[in-house]
CSV table of C-alpha atoms in Angstrom, one decimal:
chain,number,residue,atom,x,y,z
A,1,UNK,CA,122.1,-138.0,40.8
A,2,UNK,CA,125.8,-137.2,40.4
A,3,UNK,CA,128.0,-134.8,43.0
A,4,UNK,CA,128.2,-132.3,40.2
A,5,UNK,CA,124.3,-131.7,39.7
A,6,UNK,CA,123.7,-131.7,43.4
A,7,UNK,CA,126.3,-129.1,43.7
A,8,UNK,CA,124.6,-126.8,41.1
A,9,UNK,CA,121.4,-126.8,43.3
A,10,UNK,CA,121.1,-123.8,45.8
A,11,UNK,CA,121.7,-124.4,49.4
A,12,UNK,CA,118.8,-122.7,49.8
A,13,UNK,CA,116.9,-125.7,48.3
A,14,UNK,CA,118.0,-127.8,50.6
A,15,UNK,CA,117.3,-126.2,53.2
A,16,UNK,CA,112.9,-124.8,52.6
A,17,UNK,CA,113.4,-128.8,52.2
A,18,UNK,CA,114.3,-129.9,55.3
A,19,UNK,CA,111.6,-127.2,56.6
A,20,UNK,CA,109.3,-128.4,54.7
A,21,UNK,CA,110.0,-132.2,55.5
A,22,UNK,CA,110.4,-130.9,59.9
A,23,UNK,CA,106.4,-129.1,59.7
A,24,UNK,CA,107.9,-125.4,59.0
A,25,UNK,CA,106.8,-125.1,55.5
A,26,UNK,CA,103.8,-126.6,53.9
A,27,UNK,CA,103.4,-128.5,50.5
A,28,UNK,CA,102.1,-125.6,48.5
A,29,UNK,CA,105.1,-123.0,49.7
A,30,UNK,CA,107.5,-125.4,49.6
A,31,UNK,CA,106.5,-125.8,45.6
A,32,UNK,CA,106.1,-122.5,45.5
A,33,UNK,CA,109.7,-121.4,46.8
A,34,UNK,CA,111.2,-124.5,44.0
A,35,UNK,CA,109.1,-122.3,41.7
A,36,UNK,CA,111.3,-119.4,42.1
A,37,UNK,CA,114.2,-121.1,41.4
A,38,UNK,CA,112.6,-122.3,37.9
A,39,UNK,CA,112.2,-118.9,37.2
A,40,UNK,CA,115.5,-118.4,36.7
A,41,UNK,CA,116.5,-121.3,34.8
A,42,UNK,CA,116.4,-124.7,37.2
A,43,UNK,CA,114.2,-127.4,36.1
A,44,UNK,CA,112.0,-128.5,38.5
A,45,UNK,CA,112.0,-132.2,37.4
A,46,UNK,CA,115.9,-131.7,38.5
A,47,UNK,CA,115.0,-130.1,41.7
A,48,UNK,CA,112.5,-133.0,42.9
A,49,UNK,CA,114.3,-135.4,42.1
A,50,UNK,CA,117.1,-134.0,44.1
A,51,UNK,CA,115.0,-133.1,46.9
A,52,UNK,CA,112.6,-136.2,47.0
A,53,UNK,CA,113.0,-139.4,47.7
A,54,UNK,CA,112.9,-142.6,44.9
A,55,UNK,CA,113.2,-146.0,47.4
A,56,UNK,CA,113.7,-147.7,44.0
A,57,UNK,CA,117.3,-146.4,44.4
A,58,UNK,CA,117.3,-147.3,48.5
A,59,UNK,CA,117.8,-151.4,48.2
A,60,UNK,CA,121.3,-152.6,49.2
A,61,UNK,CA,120.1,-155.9,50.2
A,62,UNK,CA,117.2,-157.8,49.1
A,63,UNK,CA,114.5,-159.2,51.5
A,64,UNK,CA,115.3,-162.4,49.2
A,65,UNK,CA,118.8,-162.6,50.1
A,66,UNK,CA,119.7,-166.2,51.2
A,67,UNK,CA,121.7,-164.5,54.3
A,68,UNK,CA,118.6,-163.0,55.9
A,69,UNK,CA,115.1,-163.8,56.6
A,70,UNK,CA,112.7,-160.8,57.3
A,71,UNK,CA,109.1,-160.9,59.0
A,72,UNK,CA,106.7,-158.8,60.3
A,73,UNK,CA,106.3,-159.2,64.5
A,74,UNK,CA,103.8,-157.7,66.7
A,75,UNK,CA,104.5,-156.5,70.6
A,76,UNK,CA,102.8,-154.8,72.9
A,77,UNK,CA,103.3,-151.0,74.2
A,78,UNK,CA,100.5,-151.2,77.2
A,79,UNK,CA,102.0,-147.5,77.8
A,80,UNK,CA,101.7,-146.2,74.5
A,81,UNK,CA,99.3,-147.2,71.6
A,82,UNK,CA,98.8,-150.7,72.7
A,83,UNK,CA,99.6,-153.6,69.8
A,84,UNK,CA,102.3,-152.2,67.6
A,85,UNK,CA,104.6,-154.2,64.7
A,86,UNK,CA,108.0,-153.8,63.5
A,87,UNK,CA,110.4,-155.4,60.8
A,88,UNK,CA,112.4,-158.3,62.2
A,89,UNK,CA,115.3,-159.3,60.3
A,90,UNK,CA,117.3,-162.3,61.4
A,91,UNK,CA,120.3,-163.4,59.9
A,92,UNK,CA,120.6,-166.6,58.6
A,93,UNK,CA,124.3,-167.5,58.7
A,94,UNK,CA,124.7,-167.1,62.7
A,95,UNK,CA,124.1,-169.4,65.2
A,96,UNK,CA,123.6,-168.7,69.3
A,97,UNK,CA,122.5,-165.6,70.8
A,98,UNK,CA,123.3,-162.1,68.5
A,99,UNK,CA,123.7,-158.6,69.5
A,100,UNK,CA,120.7,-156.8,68.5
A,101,UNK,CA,120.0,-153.7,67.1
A,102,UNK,CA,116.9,-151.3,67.2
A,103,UNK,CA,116.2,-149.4,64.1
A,104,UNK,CA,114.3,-146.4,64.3
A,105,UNK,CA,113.0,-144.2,60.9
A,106,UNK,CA,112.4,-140.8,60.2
A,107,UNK,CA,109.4,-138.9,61.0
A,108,UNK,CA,107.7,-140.6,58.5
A,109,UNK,CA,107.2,-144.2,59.2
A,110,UNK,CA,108.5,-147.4,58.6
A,111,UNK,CA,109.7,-146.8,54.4
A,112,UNK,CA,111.5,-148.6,52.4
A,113,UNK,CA,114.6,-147.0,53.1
A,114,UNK,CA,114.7,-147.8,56.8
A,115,UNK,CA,113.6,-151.6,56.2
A,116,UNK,CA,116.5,-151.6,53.9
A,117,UNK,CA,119.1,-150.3,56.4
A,118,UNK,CA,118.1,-153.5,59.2
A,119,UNK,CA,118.3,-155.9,56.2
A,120,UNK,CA,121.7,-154.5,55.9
A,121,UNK,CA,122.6,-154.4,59.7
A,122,UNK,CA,121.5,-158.2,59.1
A,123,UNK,CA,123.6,-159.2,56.7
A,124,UNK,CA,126.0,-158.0,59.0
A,125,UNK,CA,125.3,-160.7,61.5
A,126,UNK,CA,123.0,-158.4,63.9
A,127,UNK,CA,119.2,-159.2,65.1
A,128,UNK,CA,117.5,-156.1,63.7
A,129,UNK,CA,114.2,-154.9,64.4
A,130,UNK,CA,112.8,-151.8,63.2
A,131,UNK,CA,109.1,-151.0,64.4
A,132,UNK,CA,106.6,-148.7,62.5
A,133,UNK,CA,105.2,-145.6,64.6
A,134,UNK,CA,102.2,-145.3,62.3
A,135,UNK,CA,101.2,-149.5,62.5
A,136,UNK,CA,98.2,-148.0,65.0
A,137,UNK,CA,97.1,-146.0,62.1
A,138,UNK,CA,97.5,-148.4,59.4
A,139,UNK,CA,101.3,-148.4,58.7
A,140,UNK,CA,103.3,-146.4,56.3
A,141,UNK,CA,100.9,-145.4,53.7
A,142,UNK,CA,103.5,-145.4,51.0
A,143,UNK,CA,104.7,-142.3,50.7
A,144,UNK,CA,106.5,-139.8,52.4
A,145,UNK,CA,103.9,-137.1,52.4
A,146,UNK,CA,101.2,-139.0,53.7
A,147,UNK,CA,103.5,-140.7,56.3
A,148,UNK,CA,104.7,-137.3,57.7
A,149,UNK,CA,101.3,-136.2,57.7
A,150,UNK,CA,99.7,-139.3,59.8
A,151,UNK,CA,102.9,-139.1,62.6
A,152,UNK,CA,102.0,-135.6,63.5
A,153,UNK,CA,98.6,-136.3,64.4
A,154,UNK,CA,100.2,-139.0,67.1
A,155,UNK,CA,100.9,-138.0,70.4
A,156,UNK,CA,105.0,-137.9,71.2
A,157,UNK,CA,104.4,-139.2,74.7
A,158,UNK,CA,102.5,-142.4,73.1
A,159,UNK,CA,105.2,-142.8,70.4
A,160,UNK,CA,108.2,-142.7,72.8
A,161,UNK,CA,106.9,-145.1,75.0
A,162,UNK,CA,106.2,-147.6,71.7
A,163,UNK,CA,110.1,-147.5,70.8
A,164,UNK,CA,110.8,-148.1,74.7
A,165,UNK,CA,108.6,-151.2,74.5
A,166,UNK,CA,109.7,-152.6,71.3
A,167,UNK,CA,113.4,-151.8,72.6
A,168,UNK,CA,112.7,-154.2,75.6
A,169,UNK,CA,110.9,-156.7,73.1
A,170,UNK,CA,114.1,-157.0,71.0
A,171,UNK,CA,116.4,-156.9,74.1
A,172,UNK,CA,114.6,-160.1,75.6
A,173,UNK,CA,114.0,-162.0,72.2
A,174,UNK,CA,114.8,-164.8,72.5
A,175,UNK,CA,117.6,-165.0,70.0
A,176,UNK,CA,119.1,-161.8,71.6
A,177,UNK,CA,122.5,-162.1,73.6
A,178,UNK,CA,120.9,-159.2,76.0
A,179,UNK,CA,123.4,-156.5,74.3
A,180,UNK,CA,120.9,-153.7,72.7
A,181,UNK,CA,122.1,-151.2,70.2
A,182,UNK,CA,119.7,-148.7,68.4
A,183,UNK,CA,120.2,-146.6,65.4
A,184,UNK,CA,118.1,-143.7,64.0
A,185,UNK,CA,117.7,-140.8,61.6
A,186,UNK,CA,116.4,-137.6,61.9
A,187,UNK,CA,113.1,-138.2,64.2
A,188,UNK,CA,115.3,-141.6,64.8
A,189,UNK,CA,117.7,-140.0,65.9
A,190,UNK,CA,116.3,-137.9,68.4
A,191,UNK,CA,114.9,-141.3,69.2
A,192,UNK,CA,117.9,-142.9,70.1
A,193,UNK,CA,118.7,-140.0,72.6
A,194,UNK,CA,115.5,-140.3,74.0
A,195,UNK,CA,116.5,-144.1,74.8
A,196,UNK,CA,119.8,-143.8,75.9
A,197,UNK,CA,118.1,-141.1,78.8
A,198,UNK,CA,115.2,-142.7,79.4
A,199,UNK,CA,116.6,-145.5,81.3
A,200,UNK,CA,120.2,-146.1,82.2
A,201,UNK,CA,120.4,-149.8,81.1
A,202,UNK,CA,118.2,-149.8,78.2
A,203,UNK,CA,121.0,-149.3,75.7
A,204,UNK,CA,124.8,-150.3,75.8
A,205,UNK,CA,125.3,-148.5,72.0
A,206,UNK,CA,123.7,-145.9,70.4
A,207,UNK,CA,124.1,-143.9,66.7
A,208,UNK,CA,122.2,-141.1,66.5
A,209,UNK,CA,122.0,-140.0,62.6
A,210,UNK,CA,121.4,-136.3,62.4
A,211,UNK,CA,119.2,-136.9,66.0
A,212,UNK,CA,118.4,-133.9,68.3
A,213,UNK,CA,119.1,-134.7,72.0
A,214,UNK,CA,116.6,-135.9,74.6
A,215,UNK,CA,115.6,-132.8,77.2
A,216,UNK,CA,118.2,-131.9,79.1
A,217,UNK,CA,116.5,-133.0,82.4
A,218,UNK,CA,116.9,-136.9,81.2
A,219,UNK,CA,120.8,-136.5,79.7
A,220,UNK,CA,121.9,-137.2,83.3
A,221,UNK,CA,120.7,-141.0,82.8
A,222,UNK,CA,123.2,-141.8,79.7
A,223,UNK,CA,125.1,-144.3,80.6
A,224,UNK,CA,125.0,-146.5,76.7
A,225,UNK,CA,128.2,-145.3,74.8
A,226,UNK,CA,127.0,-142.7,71.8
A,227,UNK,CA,128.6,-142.4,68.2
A,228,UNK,CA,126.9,-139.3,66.6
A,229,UNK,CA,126.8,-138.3,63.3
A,230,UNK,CA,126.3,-134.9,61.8
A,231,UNK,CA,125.9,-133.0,58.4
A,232,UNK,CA,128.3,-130.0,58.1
A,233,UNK,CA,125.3,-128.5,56.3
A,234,UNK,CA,122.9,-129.5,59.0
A,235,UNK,CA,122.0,-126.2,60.9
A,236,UNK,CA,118.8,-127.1,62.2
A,237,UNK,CA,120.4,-129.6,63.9
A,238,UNK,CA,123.7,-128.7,64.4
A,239,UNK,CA,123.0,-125.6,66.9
A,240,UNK,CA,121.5,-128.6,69.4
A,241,UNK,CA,124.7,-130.0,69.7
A,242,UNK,CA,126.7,-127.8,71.5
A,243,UNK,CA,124.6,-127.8,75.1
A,244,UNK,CA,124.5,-131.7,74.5
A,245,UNK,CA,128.1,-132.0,74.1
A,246,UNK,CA,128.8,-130.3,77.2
A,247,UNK,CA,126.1,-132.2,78.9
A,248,UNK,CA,127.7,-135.6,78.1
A,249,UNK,CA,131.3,-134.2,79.2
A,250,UNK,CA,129.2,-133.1,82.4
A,251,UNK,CA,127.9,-136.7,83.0
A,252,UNK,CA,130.9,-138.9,81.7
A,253,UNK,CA,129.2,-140.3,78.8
A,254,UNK,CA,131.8,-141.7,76.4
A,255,UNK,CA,131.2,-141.0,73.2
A,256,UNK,CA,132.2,-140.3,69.6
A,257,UNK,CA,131.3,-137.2,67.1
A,258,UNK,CA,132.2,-137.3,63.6
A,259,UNK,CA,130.9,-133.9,61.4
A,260,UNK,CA,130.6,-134.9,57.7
A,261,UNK,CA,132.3,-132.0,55.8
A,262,UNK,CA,129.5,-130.7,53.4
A,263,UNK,CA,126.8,-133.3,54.4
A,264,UNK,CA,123.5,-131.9,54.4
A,265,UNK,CA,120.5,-133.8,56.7
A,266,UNK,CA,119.7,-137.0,55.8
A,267,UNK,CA,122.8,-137.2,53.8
A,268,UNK,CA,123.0,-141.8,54.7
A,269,UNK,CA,119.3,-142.0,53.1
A,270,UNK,CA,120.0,-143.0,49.4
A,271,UNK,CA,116.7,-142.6,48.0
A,272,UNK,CA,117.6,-138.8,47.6
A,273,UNK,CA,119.6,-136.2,46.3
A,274,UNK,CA,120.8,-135.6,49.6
A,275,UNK,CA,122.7,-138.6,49.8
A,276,UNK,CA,126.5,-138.3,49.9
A,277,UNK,CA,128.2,-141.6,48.8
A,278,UNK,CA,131.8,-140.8,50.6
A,279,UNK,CA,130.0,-139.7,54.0
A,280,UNK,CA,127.4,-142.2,54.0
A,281,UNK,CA,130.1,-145.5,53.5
A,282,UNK,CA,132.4,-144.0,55.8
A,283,UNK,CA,129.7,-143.4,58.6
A,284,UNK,CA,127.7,-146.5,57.9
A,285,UNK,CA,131.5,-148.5,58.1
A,286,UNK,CA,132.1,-147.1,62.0
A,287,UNK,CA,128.3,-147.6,62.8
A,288,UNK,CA,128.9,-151.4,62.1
A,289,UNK,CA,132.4,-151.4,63.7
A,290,UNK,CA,130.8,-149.6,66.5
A,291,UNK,CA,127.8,-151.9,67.0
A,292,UNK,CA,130.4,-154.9,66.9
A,293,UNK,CA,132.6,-153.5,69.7
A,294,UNK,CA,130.3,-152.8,72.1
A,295,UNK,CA,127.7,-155.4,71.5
A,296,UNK,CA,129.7,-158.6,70.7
């Protein structure tokens, strides 16, 4: 979808859909409240397909590409739900240990989107693994709806400690040089908080995309160096950050923020409408420079 269409969209579009996509709006009134604006002259087949997401768009790198090799891996979370899976994606042009790098999805499960983003933190020469919360129910159902649906009905508790224990599986693999980075959006984001507090020496690196922090009682553990990324047009989000700011000046965490002038949330997935080019390359560029620094 080009700049100009997105821009023609109401704000307010945007935003009953990130309610709608965070458990404040159900399917029917989110439809309903698109309705009203094709009352008064927006299509709806222009609306959806700003507002929803088409993973046919989302592949940047092929699971065929000759520079990767991608598989499915099991570990176990004896804390959690017990056997879980994630996508492992090794690259194939490397030899000796390699940084590694936890990739964590949105409250959704393990789509396309995500897989695509650890074949691309592969190609750029790091170990990436990135699990699936919803494997004890069956895995990612294919869609977004359905996925959304099946990670509500898991307990939190259960789910943190499955990314805790598939963060010590990749940090001990044996192809891992010990150095563990994680990156997340949304849900993953909050995720990669929730690591970086949960235990001091998990994480050396962590980018929280559009993440909201861990609870405060827990931000006096971060020691990992944070880049954060934000959406200008992220509210929801946005009115976290400035008790978590002060939190990490509190504790001496190091760490970066950049704000994405007229980003909304979600604005690095490219299977939607949401998805700013400019902002996206530019954050995506100092994720990887990030990662490299502090995990090489």
């Amino acid at each position: 979808m080009s700049q100009k269409l997105k821009q023609d969209i109401p704000q307010e579009a945007f935003d009953w859909y990130d309610a709608y996509a965070h458990g404040g709006m159900d399917r029917r009134s989110f439809m309903t409240k698109l309705g009203t604006l094709v009352a008064v002259g927006y299509s709806m087949s222009v609306l959806t397909a700003a507002l929803l997401p088409n993973y046919a768009l989302a592949e940047q790198v092929s699971f065929n590409d000759d520079d990767i090799k991608a598989t499915y891996e099991a570990f176990n979370s004896p804390l959690g739900h017990g056997k879980c899976q994630g996508y492992l994606v090794t690259p194939q042009n490397k030899v000796g240990p390699l940084p590694v790098v936890l990739v964590i999805h949105e409250n959704r499960g393990l789509n396309p989107y995500v897989k695509d983003v650890a074949r691309r933190l592969a190609k750029a020469g790091f170990l990436a693994f990135a699990p699936d919360a919803l494997f004890p129910l069956g895995g990612y159902p294919g869609n977004d709806d359905e996925g959304r649906a099946m990670q509500r009905t898991l307990e939190r508790p259960k789910i943190e400690h499955d990314f805790v224990a598939a963060a010590k599986y990749l940090k001990s693999h044996p192809k891992s040089n010990g150095k563990l980075g994680a990156v997340g959006f949304c849900f993953g984001g909050y995720m990669v908080n929730y690591l970086a507090a949960v235990e001091s020496d998990l994480l050396l690196a962590g980018v929280p995309f559009y993440g909201t922090p861990a609870a405060q009682d827990l931000r006096k553990n971060i020691k990992a160096s944070l880049l954060i990324q934000l959406g200008e047009l992220d509210e929801r989000v946005n009115k976290s950050w400035p008790k978590y700011e002060k939190d990490l000046k509190k504790y001496k965490v190091p760490y970066e923020m950049h704000m994405y002038k007229n980003a909304h949330h979600g604005f690095h997935n490219d299977s939607t409408g949401r998805f700013d080019k400019e902002s996206a390359d530019l954050a995506w560029q100092r994720t990887l420079d990030f990662f490299a620094k502090k995990l090489t």
